[in-house]
Short mmCIF file of C-alpha atoms in Angstrom, two decimals:
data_model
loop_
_atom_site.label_atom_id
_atom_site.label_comp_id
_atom_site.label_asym_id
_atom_site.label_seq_id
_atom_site.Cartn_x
_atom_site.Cartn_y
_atom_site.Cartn_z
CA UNK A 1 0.00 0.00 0.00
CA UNK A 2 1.46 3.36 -0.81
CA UNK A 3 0.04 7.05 -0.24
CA UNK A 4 1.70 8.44 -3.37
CA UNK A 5 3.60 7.33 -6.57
CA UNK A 6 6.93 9.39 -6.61
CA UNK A 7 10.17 8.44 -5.55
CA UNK A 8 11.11 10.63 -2.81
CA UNK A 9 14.21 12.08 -4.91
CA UNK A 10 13.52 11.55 -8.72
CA UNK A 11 10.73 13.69 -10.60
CA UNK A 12 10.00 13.52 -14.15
CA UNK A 13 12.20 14.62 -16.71
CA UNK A 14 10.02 16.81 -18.13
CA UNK A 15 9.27 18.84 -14.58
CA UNK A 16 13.15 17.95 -13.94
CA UNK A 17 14.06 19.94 -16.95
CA UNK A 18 11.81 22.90 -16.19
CA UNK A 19 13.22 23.14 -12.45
CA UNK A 20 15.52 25.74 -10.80
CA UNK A 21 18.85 24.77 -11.02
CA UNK A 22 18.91 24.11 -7.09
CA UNK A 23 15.92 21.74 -7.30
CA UNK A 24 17.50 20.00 -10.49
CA UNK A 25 21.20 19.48 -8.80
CA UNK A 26 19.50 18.20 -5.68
CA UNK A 27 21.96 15.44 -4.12
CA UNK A 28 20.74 11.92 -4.77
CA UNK A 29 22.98 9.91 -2.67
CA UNK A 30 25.50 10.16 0.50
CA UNK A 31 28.05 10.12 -1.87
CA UNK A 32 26.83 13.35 -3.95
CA UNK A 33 26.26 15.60 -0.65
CA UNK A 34 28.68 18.10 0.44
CA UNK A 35 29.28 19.52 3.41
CA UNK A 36 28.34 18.25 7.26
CA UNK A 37 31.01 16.22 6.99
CA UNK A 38 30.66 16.44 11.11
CA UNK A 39 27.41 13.91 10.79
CA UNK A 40 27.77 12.29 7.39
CA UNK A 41 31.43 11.43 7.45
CA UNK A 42 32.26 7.36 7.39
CA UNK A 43 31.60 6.66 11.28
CA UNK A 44 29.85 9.93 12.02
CA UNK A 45 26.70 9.96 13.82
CA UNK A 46 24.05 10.87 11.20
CA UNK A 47 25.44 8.75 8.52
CA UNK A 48 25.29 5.48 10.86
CA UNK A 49 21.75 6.19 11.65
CA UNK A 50 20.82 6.29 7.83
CA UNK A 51 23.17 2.97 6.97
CA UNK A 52 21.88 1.02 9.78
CA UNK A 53 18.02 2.14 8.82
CA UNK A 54 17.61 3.66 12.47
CA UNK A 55 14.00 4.36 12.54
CA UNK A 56 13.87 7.19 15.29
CA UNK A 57 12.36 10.63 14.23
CA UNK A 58 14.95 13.24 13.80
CA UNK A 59 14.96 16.86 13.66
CA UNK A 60 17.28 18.61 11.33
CA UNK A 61 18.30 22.11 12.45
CA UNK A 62 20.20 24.61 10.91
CA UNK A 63 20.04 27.64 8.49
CA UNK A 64 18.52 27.61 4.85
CA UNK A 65 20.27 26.19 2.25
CA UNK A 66 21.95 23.62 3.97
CA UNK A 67 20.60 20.07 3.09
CA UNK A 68 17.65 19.51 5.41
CA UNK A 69 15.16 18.49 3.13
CA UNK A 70 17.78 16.52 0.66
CA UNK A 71 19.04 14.47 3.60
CA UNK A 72 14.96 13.44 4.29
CA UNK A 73 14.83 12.16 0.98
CA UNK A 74 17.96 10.77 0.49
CA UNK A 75 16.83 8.54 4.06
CA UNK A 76 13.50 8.12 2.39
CA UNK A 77 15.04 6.36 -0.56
CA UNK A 78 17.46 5.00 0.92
CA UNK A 79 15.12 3.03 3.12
CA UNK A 80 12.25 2.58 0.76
CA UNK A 81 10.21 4.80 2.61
CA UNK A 82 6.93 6.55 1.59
CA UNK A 83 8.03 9.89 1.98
CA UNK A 84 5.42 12.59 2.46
CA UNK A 85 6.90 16.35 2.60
CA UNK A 86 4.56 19.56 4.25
CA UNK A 87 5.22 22.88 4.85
CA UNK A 88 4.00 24.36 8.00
CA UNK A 89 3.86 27.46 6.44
CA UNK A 90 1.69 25.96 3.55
CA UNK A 91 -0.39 23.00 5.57
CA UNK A 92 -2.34 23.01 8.10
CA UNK A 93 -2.19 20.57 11.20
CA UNK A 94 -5.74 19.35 10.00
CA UNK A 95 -4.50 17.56 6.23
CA UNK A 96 -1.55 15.96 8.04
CA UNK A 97 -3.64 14.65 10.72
CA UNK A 98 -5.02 12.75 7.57
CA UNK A 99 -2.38 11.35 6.34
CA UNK A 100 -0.87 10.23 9.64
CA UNK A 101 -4.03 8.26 10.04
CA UNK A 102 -3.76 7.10 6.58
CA UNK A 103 -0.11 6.19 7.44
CA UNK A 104 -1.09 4.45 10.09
CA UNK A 105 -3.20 1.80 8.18
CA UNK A 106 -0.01 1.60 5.40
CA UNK A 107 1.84 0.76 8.85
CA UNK A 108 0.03 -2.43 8.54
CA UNK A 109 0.22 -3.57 5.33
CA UNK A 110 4.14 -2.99 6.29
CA UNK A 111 4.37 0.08 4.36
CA UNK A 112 6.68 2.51 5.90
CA UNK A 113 6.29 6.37 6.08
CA UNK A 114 8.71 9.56 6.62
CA UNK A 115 6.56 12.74 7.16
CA UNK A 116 8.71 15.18 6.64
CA UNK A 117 7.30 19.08 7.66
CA UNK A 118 9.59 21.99 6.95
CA UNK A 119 9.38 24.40 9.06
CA UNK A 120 7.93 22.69 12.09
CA UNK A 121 8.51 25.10 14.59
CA UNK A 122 5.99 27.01 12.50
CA UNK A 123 3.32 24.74 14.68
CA UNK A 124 2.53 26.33 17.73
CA UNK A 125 3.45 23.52 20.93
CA UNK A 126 0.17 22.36 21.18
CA UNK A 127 -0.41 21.99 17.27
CA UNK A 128 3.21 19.85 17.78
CA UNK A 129 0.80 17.45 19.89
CA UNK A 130 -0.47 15.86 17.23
CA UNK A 131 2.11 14.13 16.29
CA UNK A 132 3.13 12.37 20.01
CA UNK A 133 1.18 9.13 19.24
CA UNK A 134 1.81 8.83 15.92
CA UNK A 135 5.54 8.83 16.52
CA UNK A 136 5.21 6.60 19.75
CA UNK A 137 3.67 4.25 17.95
CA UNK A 138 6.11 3.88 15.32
CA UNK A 139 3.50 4.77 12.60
CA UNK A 140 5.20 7.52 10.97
CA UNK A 141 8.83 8.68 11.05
CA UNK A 142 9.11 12.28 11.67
CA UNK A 143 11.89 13.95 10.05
CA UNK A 144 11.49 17.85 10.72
CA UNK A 145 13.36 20.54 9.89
CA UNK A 146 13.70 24.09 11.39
CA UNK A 147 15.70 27.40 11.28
CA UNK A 148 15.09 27.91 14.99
CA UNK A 149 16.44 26.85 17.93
CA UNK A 150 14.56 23.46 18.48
CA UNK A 151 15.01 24.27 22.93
CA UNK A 152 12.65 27.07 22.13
CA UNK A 153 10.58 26.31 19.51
CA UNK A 154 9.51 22.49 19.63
CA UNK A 155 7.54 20.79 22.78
CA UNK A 156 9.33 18.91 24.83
CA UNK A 157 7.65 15.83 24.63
CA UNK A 158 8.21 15.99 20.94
CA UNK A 159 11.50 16.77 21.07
CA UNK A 160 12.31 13.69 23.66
CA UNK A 161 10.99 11.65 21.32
CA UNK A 162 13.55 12.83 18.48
CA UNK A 163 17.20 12.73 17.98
CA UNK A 164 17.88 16.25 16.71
CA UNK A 165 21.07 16.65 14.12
CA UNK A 166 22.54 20.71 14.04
CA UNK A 167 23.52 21.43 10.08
CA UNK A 168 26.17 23.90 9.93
CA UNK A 169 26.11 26.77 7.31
CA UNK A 170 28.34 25.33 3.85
CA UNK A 171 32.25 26.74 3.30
CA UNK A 172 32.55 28.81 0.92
CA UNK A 173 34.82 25.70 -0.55
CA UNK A 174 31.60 23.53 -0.03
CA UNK A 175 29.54 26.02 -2.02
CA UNK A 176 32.24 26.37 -5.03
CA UNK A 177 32.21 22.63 -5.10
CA UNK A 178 28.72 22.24 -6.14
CA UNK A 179 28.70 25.54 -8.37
CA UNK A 180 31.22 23.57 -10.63
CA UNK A 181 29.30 20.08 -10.09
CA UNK A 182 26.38 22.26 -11.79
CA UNK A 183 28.33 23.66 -14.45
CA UNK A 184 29.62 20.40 -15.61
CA UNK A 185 26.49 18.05 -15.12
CA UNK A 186 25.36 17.46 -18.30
CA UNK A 187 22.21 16.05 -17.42
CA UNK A 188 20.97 17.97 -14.50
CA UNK A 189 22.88 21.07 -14.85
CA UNK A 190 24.55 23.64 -17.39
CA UNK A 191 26.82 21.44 -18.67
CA UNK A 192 24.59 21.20 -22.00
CA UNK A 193 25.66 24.81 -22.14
CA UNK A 194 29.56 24.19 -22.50
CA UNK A 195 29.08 27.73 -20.47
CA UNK A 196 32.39 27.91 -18.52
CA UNK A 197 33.02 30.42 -15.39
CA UNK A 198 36.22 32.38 -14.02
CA UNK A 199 37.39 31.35 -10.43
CA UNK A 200 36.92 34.72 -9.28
CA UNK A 201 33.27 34.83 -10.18
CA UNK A 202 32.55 31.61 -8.29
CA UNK A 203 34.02 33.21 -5.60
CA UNK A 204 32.28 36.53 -5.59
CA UNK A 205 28.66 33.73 -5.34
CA UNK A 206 30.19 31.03 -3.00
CA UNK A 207 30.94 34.65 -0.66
CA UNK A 208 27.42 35.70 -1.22
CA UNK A 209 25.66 32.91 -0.71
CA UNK A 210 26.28 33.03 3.03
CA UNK A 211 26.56 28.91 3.14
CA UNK A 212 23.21 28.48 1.45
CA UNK A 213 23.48 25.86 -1.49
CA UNK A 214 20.06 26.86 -2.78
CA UNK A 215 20.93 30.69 -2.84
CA UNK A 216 24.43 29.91 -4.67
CA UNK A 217 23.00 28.00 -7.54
CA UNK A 218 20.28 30.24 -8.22
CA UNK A 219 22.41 32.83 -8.41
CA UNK A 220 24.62 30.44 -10.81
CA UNK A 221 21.50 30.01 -12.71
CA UNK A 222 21.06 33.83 -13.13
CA UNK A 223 24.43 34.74 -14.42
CA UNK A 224 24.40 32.01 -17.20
CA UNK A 225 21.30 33.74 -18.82
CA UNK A 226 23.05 37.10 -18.59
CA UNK A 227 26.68 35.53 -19.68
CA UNK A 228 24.56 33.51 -22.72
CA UNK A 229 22.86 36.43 -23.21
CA UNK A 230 25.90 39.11 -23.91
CA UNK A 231 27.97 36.40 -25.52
CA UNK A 232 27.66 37.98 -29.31
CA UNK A 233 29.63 36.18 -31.88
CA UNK A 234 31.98 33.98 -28.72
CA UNK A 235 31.48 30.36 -29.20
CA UNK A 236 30.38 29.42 -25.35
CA UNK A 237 29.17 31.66 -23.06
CA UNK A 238 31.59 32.87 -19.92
CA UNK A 239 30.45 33.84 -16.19
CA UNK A 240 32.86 36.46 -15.52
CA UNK A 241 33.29 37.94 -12.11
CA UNK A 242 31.34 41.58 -13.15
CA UNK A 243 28.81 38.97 -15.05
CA UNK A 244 28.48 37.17 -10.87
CA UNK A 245 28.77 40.88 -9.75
CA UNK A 246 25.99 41.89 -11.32
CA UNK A 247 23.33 38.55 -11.42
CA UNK A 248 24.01 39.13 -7.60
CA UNK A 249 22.96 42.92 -7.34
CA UNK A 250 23.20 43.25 -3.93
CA UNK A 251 24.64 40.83 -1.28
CA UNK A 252 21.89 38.69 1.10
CA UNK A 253 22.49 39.01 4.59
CA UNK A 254 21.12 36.12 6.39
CA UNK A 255 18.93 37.85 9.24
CA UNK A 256 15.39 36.96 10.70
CA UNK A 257 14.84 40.00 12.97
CA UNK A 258 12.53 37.23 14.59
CA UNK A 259 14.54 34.10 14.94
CA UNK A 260 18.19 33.30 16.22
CA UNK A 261 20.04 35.12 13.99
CA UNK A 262 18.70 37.84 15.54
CA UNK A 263 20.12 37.03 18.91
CA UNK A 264 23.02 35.73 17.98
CA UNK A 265 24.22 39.21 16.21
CA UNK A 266 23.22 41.29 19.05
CA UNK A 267 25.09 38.93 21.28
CA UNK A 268 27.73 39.69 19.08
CA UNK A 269 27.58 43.30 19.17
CA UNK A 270 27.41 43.21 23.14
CA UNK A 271 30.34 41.24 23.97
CA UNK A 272 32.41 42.87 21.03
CA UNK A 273 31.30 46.18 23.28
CA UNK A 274 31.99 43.85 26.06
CA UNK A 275 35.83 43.16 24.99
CA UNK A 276 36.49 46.62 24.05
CA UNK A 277 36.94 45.58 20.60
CA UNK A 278 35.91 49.13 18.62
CA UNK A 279 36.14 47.30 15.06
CA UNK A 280 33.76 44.22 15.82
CA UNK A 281 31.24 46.32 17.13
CA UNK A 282 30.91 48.26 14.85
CA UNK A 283 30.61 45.52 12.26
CA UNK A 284 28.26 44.08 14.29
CA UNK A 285 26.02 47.30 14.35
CA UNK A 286 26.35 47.90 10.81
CA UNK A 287 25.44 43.66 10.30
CA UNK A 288 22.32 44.35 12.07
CA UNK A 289 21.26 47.75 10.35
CA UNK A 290 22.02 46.69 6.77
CA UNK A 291 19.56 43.43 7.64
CA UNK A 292 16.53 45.83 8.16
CA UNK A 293 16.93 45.93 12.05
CA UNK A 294 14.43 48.06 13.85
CA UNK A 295 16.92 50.82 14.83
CA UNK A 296 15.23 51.92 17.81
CA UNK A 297 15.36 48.07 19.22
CA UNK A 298 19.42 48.52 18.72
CA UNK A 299 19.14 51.64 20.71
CA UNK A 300 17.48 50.05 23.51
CA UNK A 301 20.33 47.74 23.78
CA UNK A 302 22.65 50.04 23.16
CA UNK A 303 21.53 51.74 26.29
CA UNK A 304 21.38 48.15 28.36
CA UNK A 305 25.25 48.06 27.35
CA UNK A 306 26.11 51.35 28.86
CA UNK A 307 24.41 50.95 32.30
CA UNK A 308 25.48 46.82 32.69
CA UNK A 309 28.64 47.01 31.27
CA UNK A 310 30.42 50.56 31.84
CA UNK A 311 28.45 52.01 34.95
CA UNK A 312 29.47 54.19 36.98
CA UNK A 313 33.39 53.77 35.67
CA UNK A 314 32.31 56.41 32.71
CA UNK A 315 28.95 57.70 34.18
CA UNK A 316 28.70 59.85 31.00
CA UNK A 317 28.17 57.03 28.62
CA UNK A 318 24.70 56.53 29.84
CA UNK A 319 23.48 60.24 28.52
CA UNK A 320 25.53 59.62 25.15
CA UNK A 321 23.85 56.48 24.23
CA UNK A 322 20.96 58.21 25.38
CA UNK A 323 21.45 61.28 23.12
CA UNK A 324 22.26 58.58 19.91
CA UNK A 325 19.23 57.10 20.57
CA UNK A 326 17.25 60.82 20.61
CA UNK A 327 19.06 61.73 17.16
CA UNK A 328 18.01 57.99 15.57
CA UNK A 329 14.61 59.24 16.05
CA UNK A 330 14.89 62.42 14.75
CA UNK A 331 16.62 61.81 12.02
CA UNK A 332 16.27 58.10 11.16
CA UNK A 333 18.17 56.22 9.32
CA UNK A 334 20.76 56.34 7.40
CA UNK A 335 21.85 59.40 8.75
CA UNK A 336 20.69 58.60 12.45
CA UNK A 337 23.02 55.46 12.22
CA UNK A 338 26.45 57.12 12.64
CA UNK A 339 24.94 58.13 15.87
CA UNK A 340 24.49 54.90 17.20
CA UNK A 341 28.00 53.86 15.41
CA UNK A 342 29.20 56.84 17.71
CA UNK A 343 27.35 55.51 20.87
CA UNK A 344 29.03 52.02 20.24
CA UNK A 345 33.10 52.79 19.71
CA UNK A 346 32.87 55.07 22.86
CA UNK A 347 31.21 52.13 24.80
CA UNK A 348 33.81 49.69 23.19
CA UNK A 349 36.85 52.10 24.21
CA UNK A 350 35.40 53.13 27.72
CA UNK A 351 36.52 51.47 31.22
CA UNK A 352 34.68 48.73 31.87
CA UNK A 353 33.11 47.86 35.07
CA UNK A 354 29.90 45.47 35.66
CA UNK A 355 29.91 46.33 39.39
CA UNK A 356 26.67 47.95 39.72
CA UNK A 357 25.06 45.63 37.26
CA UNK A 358 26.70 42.78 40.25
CA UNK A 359 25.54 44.75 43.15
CA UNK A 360 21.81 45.00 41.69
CA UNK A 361 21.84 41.65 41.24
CA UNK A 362 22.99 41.17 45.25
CA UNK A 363 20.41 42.98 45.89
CA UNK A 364 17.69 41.55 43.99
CA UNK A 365 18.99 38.02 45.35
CA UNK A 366 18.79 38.91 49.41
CA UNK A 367 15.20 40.64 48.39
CA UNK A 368 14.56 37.07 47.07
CA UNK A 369 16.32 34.70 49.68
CA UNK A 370 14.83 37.37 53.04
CA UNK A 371 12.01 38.29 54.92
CA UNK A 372 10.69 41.54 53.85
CA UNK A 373 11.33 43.31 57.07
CA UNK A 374 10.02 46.52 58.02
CA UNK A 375 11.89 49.87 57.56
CA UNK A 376 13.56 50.34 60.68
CA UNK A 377 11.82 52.77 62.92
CA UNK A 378 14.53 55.57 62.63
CA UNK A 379 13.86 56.09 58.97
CA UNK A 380 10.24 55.86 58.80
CA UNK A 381 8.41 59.36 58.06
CA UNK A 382 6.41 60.93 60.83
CA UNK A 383 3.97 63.25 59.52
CA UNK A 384 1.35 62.63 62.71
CA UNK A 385 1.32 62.64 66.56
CA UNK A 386 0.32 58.84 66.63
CA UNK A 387 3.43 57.61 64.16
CA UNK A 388 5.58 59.71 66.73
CA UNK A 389 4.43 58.42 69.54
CA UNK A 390 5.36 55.12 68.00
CA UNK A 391 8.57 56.29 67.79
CA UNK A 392 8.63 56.70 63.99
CA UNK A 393 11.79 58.78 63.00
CA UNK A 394 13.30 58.56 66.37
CA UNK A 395 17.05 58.76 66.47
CA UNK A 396 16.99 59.95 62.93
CA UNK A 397 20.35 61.38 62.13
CA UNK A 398 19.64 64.31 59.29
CA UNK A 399 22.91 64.25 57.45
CA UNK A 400 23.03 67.97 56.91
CA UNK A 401 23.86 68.82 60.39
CA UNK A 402 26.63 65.99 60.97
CA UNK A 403 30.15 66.96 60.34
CA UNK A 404 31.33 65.53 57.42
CA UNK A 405 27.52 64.80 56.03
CA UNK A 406 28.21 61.28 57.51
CA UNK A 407 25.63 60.27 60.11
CA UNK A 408 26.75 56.43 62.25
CA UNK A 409 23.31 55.13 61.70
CA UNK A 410 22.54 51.84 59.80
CA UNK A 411 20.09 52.18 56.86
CA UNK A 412 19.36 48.71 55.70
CA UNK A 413 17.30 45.95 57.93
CA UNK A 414 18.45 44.40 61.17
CA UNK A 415 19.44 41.02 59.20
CA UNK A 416 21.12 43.19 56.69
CA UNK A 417 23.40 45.58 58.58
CA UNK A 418 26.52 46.20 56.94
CA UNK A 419 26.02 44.53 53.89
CA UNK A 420 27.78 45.60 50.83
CA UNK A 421 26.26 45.23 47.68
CA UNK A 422 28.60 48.14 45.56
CA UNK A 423 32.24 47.15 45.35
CA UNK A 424 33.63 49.62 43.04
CA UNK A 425 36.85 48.33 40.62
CA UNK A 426 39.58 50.63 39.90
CA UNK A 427 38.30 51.47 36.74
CA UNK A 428 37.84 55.00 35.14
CA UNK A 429 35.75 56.94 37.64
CA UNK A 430 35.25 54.19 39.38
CA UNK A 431 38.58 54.81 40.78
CA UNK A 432 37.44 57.97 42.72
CA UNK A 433 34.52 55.96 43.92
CA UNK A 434 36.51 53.60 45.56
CA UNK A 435 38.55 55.90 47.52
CA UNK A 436 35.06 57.95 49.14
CA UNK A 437 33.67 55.05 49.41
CA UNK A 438 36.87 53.83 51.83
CA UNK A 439 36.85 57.54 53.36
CA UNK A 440 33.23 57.20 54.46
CA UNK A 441 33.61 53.67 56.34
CA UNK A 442 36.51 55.44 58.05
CA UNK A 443 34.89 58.11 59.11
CA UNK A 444 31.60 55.95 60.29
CA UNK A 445 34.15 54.35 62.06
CA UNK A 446 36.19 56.91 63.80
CA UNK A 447 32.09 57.87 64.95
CA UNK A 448 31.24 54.31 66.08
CA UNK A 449 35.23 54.17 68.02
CA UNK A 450 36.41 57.75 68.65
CA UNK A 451 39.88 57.88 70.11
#
């Protein structure tokens, strides 16, 4: 019993022919894949699994471009499997709920299925529910596949149940590789063509295509129309590096302002800021801008950066980043952008100190792990007769009239006294801090033990 007619990999030759070149130079075998050499390599995790017909569902994670959906059909044909491919973008959870059923019947005529979903974090968790007993069962074999991290995105019961592979972006030598498979392949690709290409040019794609196969060899595809198309009176057509230049038009930057990416580059940006490296932030900032970041979002963090990570050892960054993010909005972008560039090389270059970022963090703990005990007595206002007689704001010490501004009185909670949350470093202004902060605990001192 089968649910469809198609081999998982081959198509018709006349849909082959009419294909995108990425669809038509799609990997057949082990042997034809390139790249994630880290699971497919002889003795390497993934590629055991598929030789010794493992049937646990898998999830393949990584970015686009990277063989996700050619490694499901390669397993699918490689274990004469039914395969069965949805998009969760395109399908709803009500159609596969179908076939699983339908699956599940095969499953007894000893017909074996791969559902594979693209995009499955695209399900929301409870959506992902549907496919626990199925999977239990052994009725289907779930292969998904997903951009996003699977920690956040899948349920955890689902993701238990599946042994999840991380695809890594493809070299640049991985991506040059399968440019020149395509321009040779006679059958699949241009080879037909005789069109030949300069090294350089393959370069200029492999660096664009920002490890996505699919990206590269459409953009192959594009230059050998122009090159056959401004070849007048030359014999074969040639894909010269202005030809690559200009199929390309403008380099992709991989970014989802909503996914990973997205948190990865920001990360980035912060501990370049972090490290005081001035150059990698300010690639970082110009990564995220150039990607169609919302500028205002950078800003915030920008801002986060200056109070966690500088402080009070260059107080002044605060009302800069402050002031960058004041002239983004006003004049947007691109011109509000070298503000925020500004913003970021001064925090990159200024002392660092994360000590009141620590000593918020202290305090935020003991506010946790203790009793919220009244304010003592001697700092409570006492705007009435009653709250005096109770002997609110008695022994209050008013700074003002104490020599040295210094009053000996404790200000935190009985089970608190004398903590210390702020311990200043001996960076920048921080420096200064450190010594008045030493000066007042001697002169609290010299009140609590005079001579």
């Amino acid at each position: 019993m089968s649910l469809f007619d198609a081999s998982p990999i081959a198509a018709p030759a006349s849909t082959l022919r009419h294909a995108p070149l990425a669809e038509r130079m799609r990997p057949h075998t082990l042997d034809e894949f390139v790249g994630q050499e880290h699971l497919l390599a002889p003795a390497k995790p993934l590629r055991l699994a598929i030789e010794n017909d493992d049937p646990t569902s898998m999830i393949f994670w990584g970015p686009p471009g990277t063989g996700k959906t050619t490694l499901a059909k390669i397993i699918a044909a490689l274990t004469h499997a039914t395969f069965i491919e949805f998009s969760a973008v395109m399908s709803g959870i009500k159609e596969i709920k179908q076939v699983m059923v339908a699956a599940e019947k095969a499953a007894g005529f000893q017909s074996r299925t791969i559902l594979f979903i693209d995009e499955i974090h695209r399900f929301n968790k409870a959506q992902q529910d549907a496919f626990l007993p199925y999977v239990e069962r052994g009725a289907i074999r779930l292969i998904g596949a997903t951009t996003e991290n699977p920690s956040f995105e899948l349920n955890a019961a689902l993701l238990s149940r599946c042994r999840v592979y991380t695809l890594q972006p493809l070299t640049e030598s991985d991506i040059i590789t399968l440019l020149r498979r395509a321009l040779a392949d006679t059958q699949r690709g241009l080879g037909a063509s005789r069109i030949a290409a300069d090294e350089d040019a393959l370069a200029v794609i492999a660096a664009y295509a920002s490890g996505d196969a699919r990206n590269a060899l459409n953009a192959l595809d594009v230059a050998a129309s122009l090159a056959t198309s401004l070849a007048t009176g030359q014999v074969h057509a040639r894909i010269t590096k202005e030809i690559a230049a200009e199929a390309l038009q403008r380099r992709v930057l991989l970014y989802d302002k909503s996914g990973e990416q997205h948190y990865d580059i920001i990360s980035a940006l912060h501990k370049s800021v972090r490290n005081s490296d001035a150059d990698a932030s300010l690639y970082w900032l110009g990564r995220m801008l150039q990607a169609g970041e919302d500028p205002m979002y950078v800003a915030r963090r920008i801002v986060r950066m200056a109070v966690e990570d500088i402080g009070l050892a260059a107080p002044e960054a605060l009302n800069l980043c402050l002031s960058a993010r004041d002239a983004m909005h006003f004049l947007g972008s691109p011109e509000g952008d070298l503000a925020l560039a500004q913003a970021v090389v001064y925090l990159a270059l200024a002392p660092k100190s994360n000590a009141l970022y620590t000593a918020y963090g202290a305090v935020l703990a003991d506010i946790e792990a203790t009793a919220a005990e009244p304010v003592p007595l001697h700092l409570r206002n006492a705007p009435t007769k009653l709250m005096k007689s109770l002997d609110y704001g008695k022994d209050y010490q008013y700074a003002h009239d104490v020599e040295g501004r210094i009053a000996d009185m404790e200000c935190l909670p009985p089970s608190l006294a004398d903590r210390r949350y702020y311990h200043p470093t001996g960076e920048g202004r921080e420096r200064a801090l450190a010594q008045r902060m030493e000066e007042i605990a001697r002169i609290r001192q010299n009140r609590r033990n005079p001579e």
